[in-house]
Short mmCIF file of C-alpha atoms in Angstrom, two decimals:
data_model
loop_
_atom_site.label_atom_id
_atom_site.label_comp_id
_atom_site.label_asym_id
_atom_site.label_seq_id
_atom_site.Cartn_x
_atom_site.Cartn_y
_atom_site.Cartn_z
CA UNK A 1 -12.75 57.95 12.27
CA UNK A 2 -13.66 61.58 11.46
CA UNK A 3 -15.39 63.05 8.11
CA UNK A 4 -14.58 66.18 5.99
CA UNK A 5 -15.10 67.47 2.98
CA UNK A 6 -12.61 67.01 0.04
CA UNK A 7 -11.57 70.18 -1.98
CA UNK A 8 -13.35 68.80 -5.09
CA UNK A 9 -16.49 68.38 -2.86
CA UNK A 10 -16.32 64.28 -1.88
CA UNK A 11 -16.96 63.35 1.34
CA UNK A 12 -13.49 62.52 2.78
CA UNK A 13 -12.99 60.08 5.51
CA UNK A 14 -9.92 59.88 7.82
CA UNK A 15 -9.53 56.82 9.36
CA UNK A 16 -6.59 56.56 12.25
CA UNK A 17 -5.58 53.70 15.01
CA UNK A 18 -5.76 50.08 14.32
CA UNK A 19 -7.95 48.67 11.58
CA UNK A 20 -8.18 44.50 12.38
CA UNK A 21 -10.65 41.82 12.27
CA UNK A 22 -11.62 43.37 15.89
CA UNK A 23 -12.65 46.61 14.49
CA UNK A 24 -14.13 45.87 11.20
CA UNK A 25 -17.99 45.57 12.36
CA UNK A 26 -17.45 49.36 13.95
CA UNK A 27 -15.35 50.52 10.79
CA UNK A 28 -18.79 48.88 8.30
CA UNK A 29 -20.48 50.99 9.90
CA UNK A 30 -18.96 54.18 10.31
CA UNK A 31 -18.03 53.94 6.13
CA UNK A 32 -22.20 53.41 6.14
CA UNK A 33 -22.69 56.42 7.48
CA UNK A 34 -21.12 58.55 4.73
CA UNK A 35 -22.35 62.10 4.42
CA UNK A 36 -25.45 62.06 1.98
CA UNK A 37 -25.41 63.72 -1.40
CA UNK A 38 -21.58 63.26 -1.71
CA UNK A 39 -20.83 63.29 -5.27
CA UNK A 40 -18.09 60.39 -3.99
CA UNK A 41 -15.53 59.36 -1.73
CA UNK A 42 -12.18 59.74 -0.04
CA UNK A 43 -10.66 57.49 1.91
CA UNK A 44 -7.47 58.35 4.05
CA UNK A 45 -5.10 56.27 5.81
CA UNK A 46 -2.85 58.40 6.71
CA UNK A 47 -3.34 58.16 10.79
CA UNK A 48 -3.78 54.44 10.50
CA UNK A 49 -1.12 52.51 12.11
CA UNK A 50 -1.77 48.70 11.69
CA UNK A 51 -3.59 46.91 9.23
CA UNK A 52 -4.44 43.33 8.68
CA UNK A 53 -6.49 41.51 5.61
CA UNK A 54 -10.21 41.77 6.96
CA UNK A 55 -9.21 45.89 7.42
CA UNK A 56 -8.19 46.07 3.96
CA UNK A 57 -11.06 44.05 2.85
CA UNK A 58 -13.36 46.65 4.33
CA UNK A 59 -11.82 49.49 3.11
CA UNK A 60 -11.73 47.82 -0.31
CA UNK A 61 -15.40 47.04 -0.54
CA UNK A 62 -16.64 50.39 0.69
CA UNK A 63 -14.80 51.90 -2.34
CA UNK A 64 -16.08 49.10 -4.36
CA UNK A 65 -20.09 50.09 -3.43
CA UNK A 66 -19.30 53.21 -3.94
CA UNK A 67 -17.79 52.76 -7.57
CA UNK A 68 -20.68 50.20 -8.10
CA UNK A 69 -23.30 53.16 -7.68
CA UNK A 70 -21.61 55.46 -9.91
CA UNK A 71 -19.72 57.47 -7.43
CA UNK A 72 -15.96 57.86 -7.81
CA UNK A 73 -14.47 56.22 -4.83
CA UNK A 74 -10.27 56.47 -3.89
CA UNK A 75 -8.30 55.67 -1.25
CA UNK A 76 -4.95 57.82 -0.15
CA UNK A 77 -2.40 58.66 1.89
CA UNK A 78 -1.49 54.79 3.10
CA UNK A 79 1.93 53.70 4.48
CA UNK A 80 3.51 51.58 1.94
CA UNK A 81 3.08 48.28 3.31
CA UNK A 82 -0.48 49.60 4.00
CA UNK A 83 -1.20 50.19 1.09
CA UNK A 84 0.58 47.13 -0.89
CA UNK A 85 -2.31 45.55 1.33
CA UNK A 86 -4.59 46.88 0.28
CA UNK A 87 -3.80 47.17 -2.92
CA UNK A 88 -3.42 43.39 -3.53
CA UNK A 89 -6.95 42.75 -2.51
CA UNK A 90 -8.35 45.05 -5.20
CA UNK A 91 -7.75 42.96 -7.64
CA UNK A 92 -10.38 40.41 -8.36
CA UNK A 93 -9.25 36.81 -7.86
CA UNK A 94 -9.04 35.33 -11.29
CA UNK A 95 -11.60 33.16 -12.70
CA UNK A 96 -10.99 29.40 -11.96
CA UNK A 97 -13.18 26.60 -14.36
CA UNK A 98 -15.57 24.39 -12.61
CA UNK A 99 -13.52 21.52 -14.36
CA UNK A 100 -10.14 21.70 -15.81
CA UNK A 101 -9.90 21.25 -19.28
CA UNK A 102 -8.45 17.59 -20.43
CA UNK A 103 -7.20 18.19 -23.22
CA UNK A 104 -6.98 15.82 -26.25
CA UNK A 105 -7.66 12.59 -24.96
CA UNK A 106 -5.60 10.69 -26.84
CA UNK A 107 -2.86 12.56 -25.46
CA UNK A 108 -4.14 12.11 -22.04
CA UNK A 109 -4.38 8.39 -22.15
CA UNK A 110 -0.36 8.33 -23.58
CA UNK A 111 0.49 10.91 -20.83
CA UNK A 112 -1.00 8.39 -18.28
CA UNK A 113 0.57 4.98 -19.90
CA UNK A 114 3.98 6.92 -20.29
CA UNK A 115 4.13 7.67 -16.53
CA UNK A 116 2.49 4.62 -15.49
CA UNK A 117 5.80 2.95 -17.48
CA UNK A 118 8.20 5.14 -16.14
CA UNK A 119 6.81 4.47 -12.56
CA UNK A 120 7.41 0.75 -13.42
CA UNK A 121 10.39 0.84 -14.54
CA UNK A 122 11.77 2.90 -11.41
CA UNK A 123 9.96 0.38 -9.06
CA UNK A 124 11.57 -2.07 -10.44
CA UNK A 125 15.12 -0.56 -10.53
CA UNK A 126 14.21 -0.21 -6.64
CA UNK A 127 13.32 -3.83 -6.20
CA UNK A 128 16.62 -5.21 -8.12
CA UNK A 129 18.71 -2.64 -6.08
CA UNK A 130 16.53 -3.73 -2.66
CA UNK A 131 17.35 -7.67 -3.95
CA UNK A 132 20.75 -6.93 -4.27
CA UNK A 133 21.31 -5.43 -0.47
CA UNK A 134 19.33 -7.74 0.59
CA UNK A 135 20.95 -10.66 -0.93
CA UNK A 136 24.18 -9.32 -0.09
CA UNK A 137 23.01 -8.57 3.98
CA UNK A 138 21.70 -12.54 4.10
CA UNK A 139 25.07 -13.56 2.38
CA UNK A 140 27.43 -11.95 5.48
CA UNK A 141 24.89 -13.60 7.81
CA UNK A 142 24.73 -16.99 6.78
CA UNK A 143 28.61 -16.85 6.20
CA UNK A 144 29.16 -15.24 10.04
CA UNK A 145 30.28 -11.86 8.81
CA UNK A 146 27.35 -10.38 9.96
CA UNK A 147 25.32 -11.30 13.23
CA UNK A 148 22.11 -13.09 12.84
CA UNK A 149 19.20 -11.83 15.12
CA UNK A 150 18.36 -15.17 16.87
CA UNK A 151 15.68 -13.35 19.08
CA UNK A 152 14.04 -11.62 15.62
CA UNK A 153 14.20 -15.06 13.73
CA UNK A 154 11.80 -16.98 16.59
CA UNK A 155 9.63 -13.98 16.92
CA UNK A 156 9.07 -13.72 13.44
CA UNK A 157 8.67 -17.86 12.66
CA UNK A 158 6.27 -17.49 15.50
CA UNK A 159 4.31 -14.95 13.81
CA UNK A 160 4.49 -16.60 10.32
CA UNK A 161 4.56 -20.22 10.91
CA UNK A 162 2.82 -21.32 14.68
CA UNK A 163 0.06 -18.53 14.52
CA UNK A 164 -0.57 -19.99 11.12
CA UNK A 165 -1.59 -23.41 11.69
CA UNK A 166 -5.25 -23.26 12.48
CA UNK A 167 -6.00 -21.31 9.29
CA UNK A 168 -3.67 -23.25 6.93
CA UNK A 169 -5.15 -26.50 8.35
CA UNK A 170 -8.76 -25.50 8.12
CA UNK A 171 -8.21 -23.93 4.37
CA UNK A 172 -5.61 -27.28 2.62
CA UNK A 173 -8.43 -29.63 4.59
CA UNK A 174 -11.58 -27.98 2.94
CA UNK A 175 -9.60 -27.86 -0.29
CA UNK A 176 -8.74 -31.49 -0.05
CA UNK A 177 -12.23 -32.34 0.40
CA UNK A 178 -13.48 -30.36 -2.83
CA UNK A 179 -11.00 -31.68 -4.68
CA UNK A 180 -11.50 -35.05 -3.52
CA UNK A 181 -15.76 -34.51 -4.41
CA UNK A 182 -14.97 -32.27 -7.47
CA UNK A 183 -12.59 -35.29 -8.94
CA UNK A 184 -15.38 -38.36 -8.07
CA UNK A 185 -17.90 -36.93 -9.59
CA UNK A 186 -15.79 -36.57 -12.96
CA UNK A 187 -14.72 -39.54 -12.71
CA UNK A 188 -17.51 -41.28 -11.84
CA UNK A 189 -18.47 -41.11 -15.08
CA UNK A 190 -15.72 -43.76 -16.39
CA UNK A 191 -16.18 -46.16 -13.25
CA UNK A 192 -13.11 -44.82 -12.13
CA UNK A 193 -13.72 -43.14 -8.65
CA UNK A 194 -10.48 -45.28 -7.47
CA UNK A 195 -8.74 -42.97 -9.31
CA UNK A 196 -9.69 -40.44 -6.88
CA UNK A 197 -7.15 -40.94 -4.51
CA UNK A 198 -4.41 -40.56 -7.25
CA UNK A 199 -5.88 -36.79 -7.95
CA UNK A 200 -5.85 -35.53 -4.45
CA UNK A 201 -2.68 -37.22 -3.40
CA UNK A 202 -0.40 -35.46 -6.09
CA UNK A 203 -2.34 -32.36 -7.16
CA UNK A 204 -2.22 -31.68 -3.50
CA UNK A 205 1.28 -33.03 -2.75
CA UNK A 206 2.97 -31.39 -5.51
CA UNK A 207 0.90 -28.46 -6.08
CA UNK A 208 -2.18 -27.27 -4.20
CA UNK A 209 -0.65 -28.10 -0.74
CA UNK A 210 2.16 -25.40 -1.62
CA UNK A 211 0.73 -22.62 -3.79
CA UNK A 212 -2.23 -22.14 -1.56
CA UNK A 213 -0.44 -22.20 1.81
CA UNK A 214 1.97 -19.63 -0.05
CA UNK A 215 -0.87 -17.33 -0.79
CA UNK A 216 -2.15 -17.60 2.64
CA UNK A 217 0.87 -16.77 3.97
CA UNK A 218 0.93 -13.72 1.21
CA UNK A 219 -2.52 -12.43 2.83
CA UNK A 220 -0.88 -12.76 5.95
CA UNK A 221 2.06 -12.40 6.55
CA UNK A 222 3.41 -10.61 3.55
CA UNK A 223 1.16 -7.67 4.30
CA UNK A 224 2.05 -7.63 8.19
CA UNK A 225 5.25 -7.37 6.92
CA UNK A 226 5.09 -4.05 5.03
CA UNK A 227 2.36 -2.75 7.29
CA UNK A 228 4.78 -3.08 9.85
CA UNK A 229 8.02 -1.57 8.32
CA UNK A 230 5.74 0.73 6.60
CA UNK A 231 4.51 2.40 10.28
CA UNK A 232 8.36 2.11 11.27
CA UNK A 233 9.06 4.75 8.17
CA UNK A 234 6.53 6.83 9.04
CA UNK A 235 7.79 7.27 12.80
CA UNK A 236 11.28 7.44 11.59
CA UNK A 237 11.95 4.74 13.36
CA UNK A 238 14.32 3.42 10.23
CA UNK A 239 16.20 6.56 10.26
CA UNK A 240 16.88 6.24 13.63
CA UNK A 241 18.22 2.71 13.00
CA UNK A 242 20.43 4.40 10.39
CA UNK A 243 21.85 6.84 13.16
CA UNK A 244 22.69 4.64 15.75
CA UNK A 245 24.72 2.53 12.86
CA UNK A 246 22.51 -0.12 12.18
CA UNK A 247 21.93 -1.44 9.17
CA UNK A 248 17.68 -2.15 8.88
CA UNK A 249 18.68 -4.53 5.91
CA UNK A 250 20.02 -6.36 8.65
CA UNK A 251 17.66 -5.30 11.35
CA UNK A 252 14.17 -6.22 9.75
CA UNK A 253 14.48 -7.36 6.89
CA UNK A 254 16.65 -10.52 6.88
CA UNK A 255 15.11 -12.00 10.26
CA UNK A 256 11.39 -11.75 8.27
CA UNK A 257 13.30 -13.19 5.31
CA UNK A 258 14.70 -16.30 6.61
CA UNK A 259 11.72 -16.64 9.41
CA UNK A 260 9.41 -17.19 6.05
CA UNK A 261 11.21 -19.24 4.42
CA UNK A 262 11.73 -21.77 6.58
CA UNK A 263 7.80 -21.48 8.39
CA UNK A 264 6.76 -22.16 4.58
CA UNK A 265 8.79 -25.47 4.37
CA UNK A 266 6.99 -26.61 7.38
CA UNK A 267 3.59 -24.99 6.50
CA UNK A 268 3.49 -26.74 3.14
CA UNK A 269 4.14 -29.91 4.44
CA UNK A 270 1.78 -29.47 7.24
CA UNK A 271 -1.26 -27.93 4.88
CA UNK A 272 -0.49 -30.81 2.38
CA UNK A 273 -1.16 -33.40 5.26
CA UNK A 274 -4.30 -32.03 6.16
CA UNK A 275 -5.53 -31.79 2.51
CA UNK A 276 -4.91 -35.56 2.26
CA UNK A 277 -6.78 -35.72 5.50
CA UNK A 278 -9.55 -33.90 4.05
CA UNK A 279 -9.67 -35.85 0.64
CA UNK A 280 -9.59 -38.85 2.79
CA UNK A 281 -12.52 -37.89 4.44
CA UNK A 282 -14.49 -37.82 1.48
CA UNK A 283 -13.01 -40.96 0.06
CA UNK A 284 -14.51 -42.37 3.52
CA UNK A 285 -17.37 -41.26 3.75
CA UNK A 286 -18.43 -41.08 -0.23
CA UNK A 287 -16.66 -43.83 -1.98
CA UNK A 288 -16.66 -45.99 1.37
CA UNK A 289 -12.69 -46.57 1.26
CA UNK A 290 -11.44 -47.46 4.52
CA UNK A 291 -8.84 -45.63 5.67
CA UNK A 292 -5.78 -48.08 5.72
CA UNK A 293 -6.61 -48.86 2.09
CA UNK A 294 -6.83 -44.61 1.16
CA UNK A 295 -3.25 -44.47 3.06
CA UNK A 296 -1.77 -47.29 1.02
CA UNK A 297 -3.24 -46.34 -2.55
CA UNK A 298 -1.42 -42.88 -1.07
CA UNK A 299 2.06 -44.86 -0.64
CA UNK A 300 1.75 -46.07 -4.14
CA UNK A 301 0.56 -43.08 -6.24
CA UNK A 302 2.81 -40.26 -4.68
CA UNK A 303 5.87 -40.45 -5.93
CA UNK A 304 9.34 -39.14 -3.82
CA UNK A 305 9.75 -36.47 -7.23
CA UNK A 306 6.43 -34.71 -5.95
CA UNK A 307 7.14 -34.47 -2.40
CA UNK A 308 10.90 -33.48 -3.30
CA UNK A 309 9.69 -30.99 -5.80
CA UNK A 310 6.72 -29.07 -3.62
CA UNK A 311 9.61 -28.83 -0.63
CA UNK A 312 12.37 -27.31 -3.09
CA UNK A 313 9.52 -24.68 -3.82
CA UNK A 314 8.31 -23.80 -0.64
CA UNK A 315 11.51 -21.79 0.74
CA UNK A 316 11.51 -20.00 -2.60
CA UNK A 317 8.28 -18.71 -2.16
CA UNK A 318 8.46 -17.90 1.20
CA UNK A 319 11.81 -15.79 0.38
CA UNK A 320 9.33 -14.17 -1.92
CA UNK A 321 6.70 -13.25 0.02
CA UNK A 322 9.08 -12.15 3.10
CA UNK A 323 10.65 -10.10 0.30
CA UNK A 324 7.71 -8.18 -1.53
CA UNK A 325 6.50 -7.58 1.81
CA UNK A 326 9.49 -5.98 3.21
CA UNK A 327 10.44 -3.83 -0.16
CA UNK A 328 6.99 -2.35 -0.18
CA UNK A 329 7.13 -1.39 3.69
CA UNK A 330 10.45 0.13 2.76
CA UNK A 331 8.64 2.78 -0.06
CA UNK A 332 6.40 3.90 2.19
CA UNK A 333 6.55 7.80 2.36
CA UNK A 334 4.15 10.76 3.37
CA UNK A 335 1.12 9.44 5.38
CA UNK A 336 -0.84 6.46 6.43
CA UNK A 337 -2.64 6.45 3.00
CA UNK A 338 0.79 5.00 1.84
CA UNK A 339 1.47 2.41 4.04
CA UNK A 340 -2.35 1.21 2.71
CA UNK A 341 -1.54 1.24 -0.96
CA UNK A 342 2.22 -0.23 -0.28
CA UNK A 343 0.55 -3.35 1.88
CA UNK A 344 -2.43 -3.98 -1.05
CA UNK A 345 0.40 -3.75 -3.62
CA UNK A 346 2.73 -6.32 -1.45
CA UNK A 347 -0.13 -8.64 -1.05
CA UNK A 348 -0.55 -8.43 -4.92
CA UNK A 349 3.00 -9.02 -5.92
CA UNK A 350 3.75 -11.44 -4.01
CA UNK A 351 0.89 -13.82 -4.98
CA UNK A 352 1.42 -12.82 -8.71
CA UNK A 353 5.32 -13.36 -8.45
CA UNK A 354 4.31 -16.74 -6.80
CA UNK A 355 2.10 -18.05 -9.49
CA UNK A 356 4.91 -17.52 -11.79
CA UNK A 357 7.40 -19.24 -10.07
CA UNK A 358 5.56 -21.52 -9.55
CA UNK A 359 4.22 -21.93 -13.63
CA UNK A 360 8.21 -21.89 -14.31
CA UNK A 361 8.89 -24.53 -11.43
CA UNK A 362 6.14 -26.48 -13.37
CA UNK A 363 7.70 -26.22 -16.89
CA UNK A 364 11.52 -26.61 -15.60
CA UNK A 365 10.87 -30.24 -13.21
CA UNK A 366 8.55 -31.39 -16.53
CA UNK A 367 11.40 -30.36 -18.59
CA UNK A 368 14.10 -32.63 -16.58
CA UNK A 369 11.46 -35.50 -16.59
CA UNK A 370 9.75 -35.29 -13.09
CA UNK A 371 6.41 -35.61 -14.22
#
């Protein structure tokens, strides 16, 4: 860097070489060290042969001081993709609101429900298009046109169902015994704690024993299920399924399927055991019924229509479950975040979808008179 004087009397400054982030403490001050008593300043780039952002910054903000003490300030004779550098940065950045403005809130709030219906409504064109492949995938298998994945079946009923059976038993037995204390001290009140053992054996039987080991096995299972697939997306592990021809209907999602709905079959019958276990407990221990005569007041209140009725819904519900957890792994996109919100949001279907299957299952079986 050299300095002259400019015709009109400014100090001029010729800067040459390189001007980068390495040289911009030297180049500060060498511009600081302008010529006093310069009526302003000239800056010229002709000799300068690279540039980069914190060069043009420089050179910018020395003009800037400059203009900012009342001195006229300019900068000349840059290259043209010098100086469309260096031009860009003299322009202030524009100003940007602490908070963006929201608008008419009304308008907001209908913006938001709009898209929060149209993002319904294509989630659920997804589901009814993932039902359909599904249903069709399961179809071939269980007909022999496609092959069933024996190996992915066990694995997965070992996962759902045998993994299962300390926490279903400990949940449908504590839940037998509230029910069973819960229902003798109500009826206690009448002097009819006999009728105890007619509570617990069909409430649980027909519905407790089922709807709570299916939202267990919702917690569980269904969000394994989509946390699982859900990684597999993110590692591209499903598009490499695609590529080597397989179909991951196929692959993961009918093995989980038909894993879950047979473990629930078994799980419900097992859970409803031990919450007949549980309420006989209490019925022991409380209303001092011996167990012999708990089993056969069991034998006469529990009709064949309850047992028949809580095993029709159990595979239903597990095909559910197996299904919400699977379609939700399948939408995972973009990052980890995702495969969070899709396994929350599987858990959450799933138990609300079984609650109304299983309100419907209760309307339809009253309907045809199994009460």
């Amino acid at each position: 860097m050299s300095w002259a004087k400019a015709e009109d009397g400014c100090a001029l400054a010729r800067l040459s070489g390189r001007l980068t982030i390495d040289d911009v403490a030297t180049l500060a001050a060498d511009l600081a060290a302008t010529p006093p008593a310069a009526p302003g300043l000239v800056i010229d780039l002709a000799g300068v042969t690279a540039i980069d952002t914190a060069g043009a910054w420089a050179v910018n903000s020395t003009a800037m001081l400059w203009q900012a003490a009342g001195h006229s300030a300019r900068i000349t004779g840059a290259a043209p993709a010098i100086d469309r550098l260096v031009q860009s940065l003299q322009a202030p950045p524009p100003p940007m609101p602490v908070r963006p403005d929201p608008g008419n809130p009304v308008l907001a709030r209908v913006a938001r429900v709009g898209a929060a219906l149209i993002h319904q409504a294509r989630n659920i064109g997804a589901f009814l298009a993932f039902l359909g492949q599904t249903l069709q995938v399961l179809g071939g298998t269980l007909t022999g046109r496609r092959r069933l994945r024996w190996h992915a079946v066990v694995h997965q009923a070992e996962a759902v169902g045998v993994n299962a059976l300390g926490i279903i038993a400990l949940l449908l037995f504590l839940v037998g015994l509230v029910v069973a204390q819960q229902g003798a001290v109500q009826l206690r009140q009448f002097g009819a704690e006999v009728f105890t053992v007619n509570l617990i054996g069909r409430a649980t039987t027909r519905e407790l024993g089922i709807l709570l080991t299916a939202i267990m096995v919702a917690g569980r299972s269904g969000s394994a299920f989509a946390a699982q697939i859900g990684s597999m997306k993110l590692n591209q592990e499903v598009d490499a399924l695609k590529t080597i021809g397989l179909d991951p209907i196929e692959v993961l999602v009918v093995p989980r399927v038909i894993a879950c709905s047979l473990m629930l079959l078994g799980l419900a019958f097992y859970g409803g055991l031990w919450a007949l276990v549980g309420g006989g407990l209490f019925a022991w221990v409380d209303l001092k019924m011996p167990p012999s005569a708990y089993v056969t007041r069991l034998q006469e209140v529990i009709m064949m229509s309850d047992f028949v009725v809580g095993m029709i819904k159990a595979p239903v519900f597990g095909f559910i479950i197996a299904l919400m957890g699977c379609f939700q792994g399948m939408q995972v996109t973009g990052n980890a975040e995702s495969v969070g919100q899709r396994t929350t949001q599987a858990v959450v279907e799933a138990i609300f979808v079984v609650i109304v299957f299983d309100a419907f299952f209760a309307v339809f079986f009253s309907t045809l008179g199994y009460n």
